[in-house]
Amino acid sequence: MFRKFLPVILVIIATFSILSQAPAQTKKVDAEGHEWWQHAVFYEIYPRSFADSNNDGIGDLNGIASKLDYLKDLGVDAIWITPCFPSPQVDFGYDVSDYENIDPMYGTLANFDTLQQEASKRGIHIILDFVMNHTSDQHKWFLDSKSSRTAPKRDWYIWRDGKGPGHPPNNWISTFGGSAWTLDPMTNQYYYHFFYAQQPDLNWRNPAVKDAMFDVTRWWYDRGVAGFRLDAVDTLFEDSKLKDNPVLPGTNKLGDPNMDNVYNTKLPEVHDVLRGLRKVADQHNAVLIGETWTKDVSELKRYYGGHNNELQMPMDLMFARVDKLSPPEFRRQIAAVDSAGGWPVFVISNHDIARSYDRYGDGVHNDAIAKVMAALYLTLRGTPIMYYGEEIGMTNNDPTRKEDVKDPIGRTGWPEEKGRDGERTPMQWNGEKNAGFSESQPWLPVSPSYTTHNVASELEDPSSILQTYRQILALRHKNAALLDGEYFALNVKDPNVLSYLRRYKDQAVLVVLNMSGQTQDVTFDLTPQGFQAKSAHTLLNTSGTKSPELSLSHMSLEPFSAYIGSVSK
Ligand code: GLC
Ligand code: CA
């Protein structure tokens, strides 16, 4: 009897021992060695403004859950939700008072779990925002820390004596205005905050801080999140001697002296923390996205880590900084990031950057330009992160009166700096009351553009911005050249038309973007890339021309139009 079952038992034992040696989760990679996040399309949701399920004027997790089918149909594979944790909301969630819960205004942990399960059913990953540099001043860690000079968590934050009465420890300036030091009269010491005074910086040199924060990521991974967007990574460490920063000429929009933040940003120690976080992420097959403000590609490169052991997805925010429709400028940025060796991450706007619709639009052809921009960042080699509402051409809706401003920096800096309310307005779902976002008065006014730019009406219109996004994303998900192909810049001297080829084995996709207001005639010779084809087979054309094939020796492009075509050998 026993002998009969022996082989089966041996197989079971062998399988069991293989499984027990395997890492917690095995990474799925495709034939090219690409991981899920390299083929995924990410979508940033500002939860206050996405969808309000209980009609209190503020979006919430159940609201997001109710729109998962919309996101799936659009072609979204992962959503990054900006902070939804308990918070006094001084910086609208970027001041976290409890890392392991959900703010009641957004719902409950049970709602989060439901959202997670519903998303997972649709193959959508959830990415949370990890606010690492600072907590809220109402976090229990800070309440303990400020309670006395000998409190157990005193050293979890950065406390120092002033230089004398009314004189903070050094000249560092908060990026949100004024000194980066606030005196706490109780213990008569200053604490440091790179952002608002209600956002005290954690002391990452203290191993207990590091352990507690790493555990936060484990806690959410165990709940099913697929990764984190790491907030303000530049600012984690400060010079231990607190040297004054060099003062530069002039003042900024908030009226403070310009400074070169050499002693409180981008310290090398940041990378030790990123390597540590990556180890934890790897145990959970998770992805780390970085809010990486960099001045050049060599800085960006460092965030990937010398052995690709830091962030998988440091955002290329230099790309988002190209503020004009300039083929030479985009070409330069793309070539730089493409040659950096890591996997590029493209962003054109977010909750801190004015909407792309206005930044690139000329005021007349904005819809056409929005489609050109979509065809750009969704067809490059790399992963795009969309910002909610970009797909319907949402505008910035800046406050016109100081008393309406919600973002504190807009009040400090008014009128030069109007704050970030304009790019955070409610999602425009339809042409009805409050754009279908909520039954009640939304926390920020809906942009007047909702009558013409909303999901419901754009779904009906085959030539809308939304339909263009859907078409490009559908192509991107199935086309091997768009997913895995190399990038080749074409016609690199053309000042008006940005063209490139994505090549994968014997297939290629040609992308031609007329960024000018005039018709442009272009010619392509793809023999250097190994293609003898005389014409391209149209996959998408945002202009009126609907020919299924376009000749490569004479291609005429309407003003502000995008052409995507496949080419074969
Ligand atoms: C990041 C966030 C921004 C926030 C700041 C402070 O820059 O994107 O919205 O105000 O960090 O946490
Ligand atoms: Ca609500």
XYZ file of C-alpha atoms and ligand atoms in Angstrom:
582
model
C 0.000 0.000 0.000
C 2.609 2.469 1.209
C 4.935 1.588 -1.695
C 2.144 2.415 -4.093
C 1.823 5.962 -2.766
C 5.529 6.551 -2.244
C 6.159 8.370 -5.560
C 3.191 10.628 -4.918
C 4.430 11.423 -1.419
C 7.913 12.167 -2.761
C 6.472 14.557 -5.330
C 4.478 16.285 -2.609
C 7.556 16.609 -0.381
C 9.676 17.883 -3.276
C 7.037 20.445 -4.283
C 6.676 21.565 -0.725
C 10.404 22.099 -0.273
C 10.646 24.075 -3.539
C 7.737 26.241 -2.492
C 9.133 26.869 0.942
C 12.425 28.074 -0.556
C 10.712 30.420 -2.995
C 10.440 34.109 -2.075
C 7.170 35.251 -0.508
C 5.762 35.929 -3.967
C 7.394 35.056 -7.235
C 7.764 37.896 -9.648
C 5.912 37.510 -12.902
C 7.970 38.650 -15.827
C 7.236 38.412 -19.536
C 9.522 37.142 -22.276
C 11.384 40.444 -22.215
C 11.869 40.214 -18.469
C 9.369 43.008 -17.897
C 7.396 43.160 -14.681
C 3.732 44.053 -14.288
C 4.329 47.726 -13.555
C 6.319 48.155 -16.769
C 3.257 47.329 -18.843
C 0.750 48.957 -16.558
C -0.901 52.338 -16.991
C -1.048 54.218 -13.701
C -3.722 56.750 -12.785
C -3.410 59.218 -9.931
C -6.557 59.849 -7.912
C -6.896 62.815 -5.585
C -9.549 61.201 -3.380
C -11.159 64.425 -2.171
C -12.047 65.259 -5.755
C -12.797 62.026 -7.567
C -16.279 60.824 -6.625
C -18.390 61.525 -3.564
C -20.541 58.555 -2.513
C -22.147 59.996 0.624
C -22.790 63.486 -0.697
C -20.862 65.504 1.840
C -19.008 67.371 -0.888
C -15.776 65.405 -0.433
C -14.800 62.394 -2.507
C -14.246 59.064 -0.766
C -13.151 55.450 -1.153
C -16.628 54.148 -1.981
C -16.737 56.836 -4.649
C -13.531 55.463 -6.147
C -14.926 51.913 -5.953
C -18.008 53.025 -7.902
C -15.781 54.187 -10.774
C -13.601 51.099 -11.148
C -15.436 49.960 -14.265
C -14.888 53.363 -15.818
C -11.161 53.095 -15.036
C -10.939 49.547 -16.354
C -12.650 50.516 -19.618
C -10.342 53.482 -19.938
C -7.324 51.162 -19.762
C -6.030 51.801 -16.264
C -4.099 49.004 -14.525
C -3.074 50.685 -11.281
C -4.429 53.560 -9.237
C -2.283 55.715 -6.981
C -4.487 57.242 -4.318
C -2.975 60.348 -2.713
C -3.082 60.227 1.123
C -6.402 58.976 2.490
C -5.179 58.370 6.059
C -6.419 60.161 9.165
C -5.205 63.719 8.945
C -6.076 67.204 10.164
C -5.996 68.048 6.411
C -3.766 71.101 6.748
C -2.013 69.906 3.597
C -5.053 67.870 2.487
C -3.757 64.541 3.712
C -0.018 65.107 3.368
C -0.066 65.637 7.125
C -0.752 62.112 8.362
C -1.820 61.552 11.970
C -2.159 57.763 11.718
C -0.454 55.723 8.995
C -2.503 52.588 9.563
C -6.061 53.744 9.134
C -8.399 55.603 6.780
C -9.642 59.116 7.466
C -13.370 58.917 8.337
C -14.084 61.525 5.658
C -12.871 58.966 3.097
C -14.401 55.891 4.739
C -13.168 53.010 6.840
C -10.608 50.245 6.633
C -13.469 47.950 5.676
C -14.237 50.277 2.737
C -10.575 50.129 1.816
C -10.644 46.328 1.846
C -13.718 46.327 -0.377
C -12.079 48.763 -2.766
C -8.984 46.574 -2.800
C -11.010 43.426 -3.548
C -13.115 45.091 -6.228
C -10.021 46.558 -7.858
C -8.248 43.243 -7.734
C -11.208 41.498 -9.426
C -10.702 43.882 -12.325
C -6.942 43.439 -12.385
C -6.342 46.936 -10.995
C -3.507 47.384 -8.485
C -3.661 49.871 -5.641
C -0.745 52.139 -4.847
C -0.816 54.254 -1.707
C 1.011 57.469 -0.969
C 3.703 57.135 1.675
C 4.365 60.460 3.363
C 7.776 59.624 4.775
C 9.488 62.866 5.524
C 7.075 64.186 8.117
C 3.951 63.395 10.086
C 1.155 65.662 11.196
C 1.836 67.628 14.361
C -1.207 65.731 15.688
C 0.380 62.296 15.200
C 0.794 60.528 18.534
C 4.539 60.277 17.904
C 4.849 64.043 17.692
C 2.524 64.640 20.637
C 4.844 62.465 22.702
C 7.949 64.060 21.202
C 6.927 67.598 22.073
C 5.710 66.720 25.567
C 9.162 67.086 27.171
C 12.845 67.157 26.341
C 13.170 63.672 27.798
C 10.059 62.138 26.197
C 10.600 58.634 24.754
C 10.004 59.928 21.213
C 11.826 63.273 21.613
C 14.481 62.135 19.159
C 11.932 60.939 16.588
C 11.799 64.516 15.284
C 14.447 67.220 14.920
C 14.612 69.473 17.950
C 17.309 72.084 18.521
C 18.004 75.120 20.629
C 17.777 78.454 18.863
C 20.825 80.616 18.292
C 19.426 83.117 20.752
C 16.067 84.719 21.514
C 14.003 84.860 18.321
C 16.800 83.192 16.318
C 16.150 79.725 14.906
C 19.004 77.171 14.730
C 19.889 78.126 11.126
C 18.707 79.919 7.987
C 16.715 77.086 6.399
C 13.462 78.121 4.759
C 10.291 76.060 4.585
C 9.300 75.395 0.988
C 5.802 76.504 2.039
C 7.021 79.861 3.402
C 8.933 81.331 6.333
C 11.557 79.726 8.542
C 11.730 75.924 8.538
C 11.923 76.073 12.345
C 9.090 76.618 14.792
C 9.660 77.328 18.455
C 7.651 75.191 20.816
C 7.265 77.293 23.959
C 6.598 74.277 26.207
C 10.150 72.970 26.001
C 11.668 76.126 24.532
C 13.247 74.333 21.573
C 12.689 74.602 17.846
C 11.475 71.724 15.667
C 12.266 71.448 11.989
C 9.701 71.259 9.174
C 10.568 71.383 5.484
C 6.849 71.935 4.761
C 4.160 73.553 6.959
C 4.738 73.922 10.698
C 1.987 71.296 11.106
C 4.242 68.824 9.236
C 7.255 68.224 11.529
C 10.100 66.291 9.872
C 10.817 62.834 11.200
C 14.372 62.116 12.267
C 15.382 59.358 9.846
C 18.759 59.046 11.583
C 16.944 57.407 14.473
C 16.722 53.622 13.783
C 13.425 53.401 15.673
C 11.844 55.845 13.192
C 13.119 53.799 10.307
C 11.756 50.567 11.807
C 8.355 52.078 12.536
C 8.071 53.506 9.034
C 9.230 50.316 7.310
C 6.584 48.458 9.316
C 3.923 50.790 7.925
C 4.744 49.573 4.432
C 4.583 45.921 5.553
C 1.232 46.562 7.189
C -0.273 47.812 3.921
C 1.422 45.162 1.790
C -0.256 42.555 3.983
C -3.547 44.285 3.214
C -2.912 43.860 -0.485
C -1.442 47.119 -1.735
C 0.847 46.758 -4.735
C 3.245 49.553 -3.913
C 3.797 53.099 -2.787
C 4.392 56.479 -4.229
C 7.072 57.895 -1.948
C 6.374 61.492 -1.089
C 9.092 64.142 -0.986
C 11.994 61.661 -0.881
C 14.544 64.439 -1.376
C 13.864 65.819 2.040
C 14.374 62.803 4.326
C 17.766 63.838 5.717
C 19.385 67.031 6.916
C 23.018 67.867 7.488
C 23.801 66.729 11.040
C 25.676 69.963 11.799
C 22.722 71.988 10.458
C 24.963 74.229 8.340
C 23.346 77.338 6.856
C 22.291 77.001 3.231
C 23.888 79.374 0.700
C 21.597 82.334 0.038
C 20.995 83.169 -3.620
C 19.962 86.518 -5.078
C 16.280 87.448 -5.113
C 13.161 86.187 -3.420
C 10.668 83.442 -4.274
C 6.906 83.682 -4.859
C 6.276 83.374 -1.141
C 8.542 86.341 -0.424
C 11.410 84.336 1.113
C 15.049 84.645 0.064
C 16.077 82.157 -2.616
C 18.333 79.450 -1.242
C 20.382 76.589 -2.479
C 19.033 73.755 -0.303
C 22.295 71.821 -0.268
C 22.210 70.972 3.422
C 18.589 69.881 3.753
C 17.736 68.137 0.480
C 19.124 65.228 -1.558
C 21.582 64.020 1.090
C 23.290 60.717 0.186
C 21.666 58.956 3.174
C 18.343 59.085 1.286
C 19.603 56.253 -0.886
C 20.265 53.941 2.083
C 16.623 54.294 3.079
C 15.435 53.685 -0.480
C 17.506 50.504 -0.716
C 15.997 49.295 2.544
C 12.452 50.049 1.438
C 13.105 48.292 -1.837
C 14.115 45.109 -0.025
C 10.781 45.109 1.770
C 8.940 45.921 -1.469
C 10.668 43.047 -3.279
C 9.426 40.591 -0.672
C 5.918 41.626 -1.697
C 6.353 41.972 -5.471
C 5.564 45.656 -4.967
C 6.612 48.742 -6.842
C 8.082 51.966 -5.485
C 7.347 55.185 -7.333
C 9.308 58.274 -6.388
C 8.377 61.919 -6.230
C 11.778 62.702 -7.617
C 12.406 66.322 -8.431
C 15.696 66.283 -10.256
C 17.706 68.857 -12.132
C 19.196 66.456 -14.652
C 19.234 62.858 -15.731
C 22.300 61.952 -13.718
C 20.400 62.883 -10.567
C 17.388 60.895 -11.730
C 19.603 57.907 -12.476
C 20.721 57.744 -8.865
C 17.179 57.056 -7.716
C 17.095 53.785 -9.641
C 20.087 52.684 -7.559
C 23.470 51.480 -8.782
C 22.134 47.916 -9.080
C 18.526 48.809 -9.811
C 18.002 48.323 -6.109
C 16.230 51.555 -5.189
C 13.105 52.906 -6.910
C 11.708 50.978 -9.849
C 9.762 54.059 -10.923
C 11.351 57.426 -10.136
C 9.101 59.940 -11.878
C 10.737 61.973 -14.611
C 9.354 65.295 -13.448
C 11.721 67.134 -15.782
C 9.476 65.924 -18.603
C 6.490 67.479 -16.822
C 8.469 70.683 -16.569
C 8.641 71.144 -20.337
C 6.066 73.876 -20.443
C 5.733 74.422 -24.141
C 4.866 72.299 -27.128
C 8.442 72.070 -28.247
C 9.604 69.063 -30.259
C 13.331 69.836 -29.669
C 12.764 70.148 -25.933
C 10.736 66.916 -25.660
C 13.238 65.118 -27.889
C 16.069 66.148 -25.584
C 14.217 65.037 -22.462
C 13.134 61.710 -23.928
C 16.612 60.906 -25.221
C 18.126 61.739 -21.853
C 15.797 59.577 -19.795
C 15.832 56.802 -22.381
C 19.608 56.552 -22.154
C 19.657 56.599 -18.346
C 19.406 52.820 -18.216
C 16.302 52.632 -16.020
C 12.674 52.302 -16.995
C 11.304 55.796 -17.743
C 8.233 57.116 -15.944
C 6.299 59.847 -17.726
C 4.003 62.353 -16.082
C 2.473 65.497 -17.596
C 0.609 66.868 -14.595
C -0.360 66.037 -11.041
C -1.891 67.544 -7.910
C 1.071 69.937 -7.566
C 1.446 70.941 -11.223
C -1.018 72.997 -13.265
C -3.116 70.889 -15.621
C -1.475 69.920 -18.907
C -4.555 71.084 -20.819
C -3.705 74.693 -19.950
C 0.065 74.411 -19.863
C 0.340 73.119 -23.420
C -2.876 74.561 -24.830
C -2.775 77.768 -26.896
C -6.273 78.819 -25.799
C -7.777 77.923 -29.184
C -6.717 74.390 -30.075
C -6.530 72.952 -26.577
C -8.551 69.823 -27.351
C -6.405 68.948 -30.353
C -3.257 69.652 -28.329
C -4.489 67.471 -25.442
C -4.760 64.575 -27.909
C -1.245 65.234 -29.206
C 0.049 65.157 -25.626
C -1.815 61.907 -24.942
C -0.275 60.367 -28.047
C 3.116 61.456 -26.730
C 3.329 60.244 -23.159
C 1.246 57.122 -23.692
C 3.382 55.791 -26.553
C 6.880 56.345 -25.213
C 9.061 53.552 -23.872
C 8.240 53.567 -20.190
C 5.294 53.743 -17.849
C 2.872 56.680 -17.910
C 1.173 58.012 -14.811
C -2.017 59.832 -15.751
C -3.651 62.402 -13.502
C -7.409 62.109 -13.037
C -9.335 64.306 -15.451
C -6.474 64.592 -17.936
C -8.348 62.107 -20.113
C -11.305 64.469 -20.486
C -9.267 67.663 -20.861
C -9.919 69.189 -17.458
C -8.732 72.771 -17.061
C -7.065 74.481 -14.141
C -9.682 76.406 -12.245
C -7.670 78.781 -10.090
C -9.386 80.775 -7.365
C -9.990 84.404 -8.276
C -10.241 85.749 -4.729
C -7.842 85.161 -1.869
C -10.688 84.302 0.511
C -11.659 81.328 -1.667
C -8.213 79.726 -1.543
C -8.032 76.387 0.289
C -4.376 75.467 -0.209
C -2.436 77.400 2.472
C 0.454 78.304 0.146
C -2.069 80.131 -2.048
C -3.007 82.306 0.902
C 0.605 82.971 1.882
C 1.703 83.696 -1.653
C -1.388 85.478 -3.042
C -1.548 86.750 -5.766
C 1.801 85.551 -7.217
C 1.239 82.055 -5.895
C -2.424 81.032 -6.071
C -1.807 77.594 -4.585
C -2.766 74.221 -6.014
C -6.569 74.319 -5.771
C -6.868 74.925 -9.514
C -5.531 71.494 -10.458
C -7.481 69.650 -7.748
C -11.089 70.424 -8.685
C -13.857 67.791 -8.773
C -13.821 65.214 -11.539
C -16.318 66.069 -14.274
C -18.539 63.016 -14.682
C -21.457 64.572 -16.539
C -23.118 67.865 -17.476
C -25.510 67.812 -14.524
C -25.425 69.406 -11.082
C -21.888 69.635 -9.654
C -20.711 67.722 -12.731
C -22.110 64.533 -11.177
C -19.353 64.575 -8.549
C -21.656 65.103 -5.553
C -25.207 66.107 -4.673
C -23.812 68.690 -2.256
C -21.621 71.714 -2.705
C -18.183 70.273 -3.577
C -15.206 71.265 -1.396
C -13.698 73.097 -4.386
C -15.732 74.675 -7.173
C -16.245 72.565 -10.290
C -14.499 74.048 -13.302
C -16.977 75.774 -15.664
C -15.604 73.584 -18.455
C -17.711 70.678 -17.131
C -20.543 71.565 -19.501
C -18.408 70.683 -22.507
C -15.768 68.415 -20.954
C -17.211 65.555 -18.986
C -17.124 61.773 -19.080
C -20.746 61.236 -20.161
C -20.667 63.544 -23.158
C -17.181 62.537 -24.244
C -18.167 58.875 -24.238
C -20.824 59.780 -26.819
C -18.424 61.681 -29.047
C -16.099 59.459 -31.107
C -13.614 62.292 -31.591
C -13.397 63.407 -27.949
C -10.245 63.572 -25.862
C -11.581 60.691 -23.766
C -12.091 58.462 -26.801
C -8.589 59.295 -27.983
C -7.185 58.223 -24.602
C -9.208 55.014 -24.708
C -8.011 54.198 -28.217
C -4.364 54.869 -27.459
C -4.496 52.901 -24.221
C -6.169 49.973 -25.979
C -3.379 49.993 -28.586
C -0.742 50.251 -25.910
C -2.026 47.211 -24.094
C -1.853 44.902 -27.082
C 0.891 46.245 -29.297
C 4.266 44.615 -28.635
C 6.222 47.524 -30.108
C 4.457 49.980 -27.811
C 4.878 47.726 -24.796
C 8.401 46.495 -25.254
C 9.925 48.203 -28.250
C 13.063 50.295 -28.340
C 12.785 54.028 -28.964
C 14.347 55.711 -32.006
C 14.058 59.443 -32.536
C 13.324 60.282 -36.188
C 13.814 63.495 -38.184
C 15.667 64.922 -35.204
C 16.106 68.384 -36.713
C 12.411 69.023 -37.325
C 11.365 71.979 -35.152
C 7.608 71.341 -35.549
C 7.002 67.631 -35.730
C 8.107 65.165 -33.076
C 8.479 61.704 -34.621
C 9.768 58.422 -33.327
C 9.724 54.727 -33.957
C 9.100 52.042 -31.389
C 10.637 48.804 -32.658
C 10.143 45.307 -31.361
C 11.711 42.520 -33.434
C 10.174 42.822 -36.906
C 7.299 45.057 -35.895
C 7.355 48.779 -35.410
C 5.059 51.631 -34.592
C 5.601 55.089 -35.993
C 4.417 58.056 -33.922
C 4.210 61.455 -35.623
C 3.102 64.486 -33.641
C 2.542 67.824 -35.319
C 3.055 70.295 -32.497
C 2.596 73.340 -34.716
C -0.397 75.337 -35.866
C 0.442 74.747 -39.555
C 0.022 71.749 -41.802
C 3.353 69.914 -41.951
C 4.662 67.597 -44.644
C 7.075 64.959 -43.471
C 9.073 62.126 -45.006
C 10.480 59.047 -43.308
C 13.293 56.744 -44.258
C 13.176 53.790 -41.891
C 15.915 51.750 -43.552
C 18.457 52.580 -40.813
C 16.021 50.932 -38.374
C 15.680 47.929 -40.688
C 12.311 48.702 -42.306
C 11.867 48.921 -46.071
C 8.147 49.701 -45.876
C 6.850 52.456 -48.122
C 3.772 53.171 -46.045
C 2.371 52.933 -42.568
C -0.851 51.251 -41.622
C -2.972 53.712 -39.638
C -3.721 52.788 -36.040
C -4.831 56.242 -34.953
C -5.102 59.619 -36.600
C -6.491 62.548 -34.651
C -6.955 64.650 -37.781
C -9.843 64.386 -40.217
C -7.898 62.196 -42.665
C -9.032 58.635 -42.306
C -6.891 56.818 -44.894
C -5.971 53.329 -43.730
C -2.428 53.716 -45.159
C -0.174 56.758 -45.303
C 2.846 57.027 -47.543
C 6.156 57.405 -45.717
C 7.584 59.494 -48.531
C 4.886 62.110 -48.240
C 2.894 62.382 -45.074
C 0.822 65.490 -44.556
C -0.267 66.321 -41.017
C -2.952 68.758 -40.047
C -2.093 71.390 -37.402
C -1.850 69.966 -33.885
C -2.492 66.381 -34.876
C -1.168 62.982 -33.927
C -0.607 59.992 -36.173
C 0.201 56.478 -34.983
C 0.814 53.777 -37.574
C 2.325 50.325 -37.726
C 5.147 49.511 -40.087
C 6.320 46.126 -41.178
C 9.602 44.904 -42.654
C 4.628 66.426 -1.976
C 3.177 66.360 -2.329
C 2.569 67.687 -2.027
C 2.705 67.934 -0.546
C 4.162 67.821 -0.110
C 4.291 67.731 1.372
O 5.310 67.355 -2.706
O 3.011 65.984 -3.663
O 1.235 67.770 -2.432
O 2.213 69.206 -0.229
O 4.764 66.664 -0.612
O 3.934 66.460 1.843
Ca -17.829 61.958 0.912
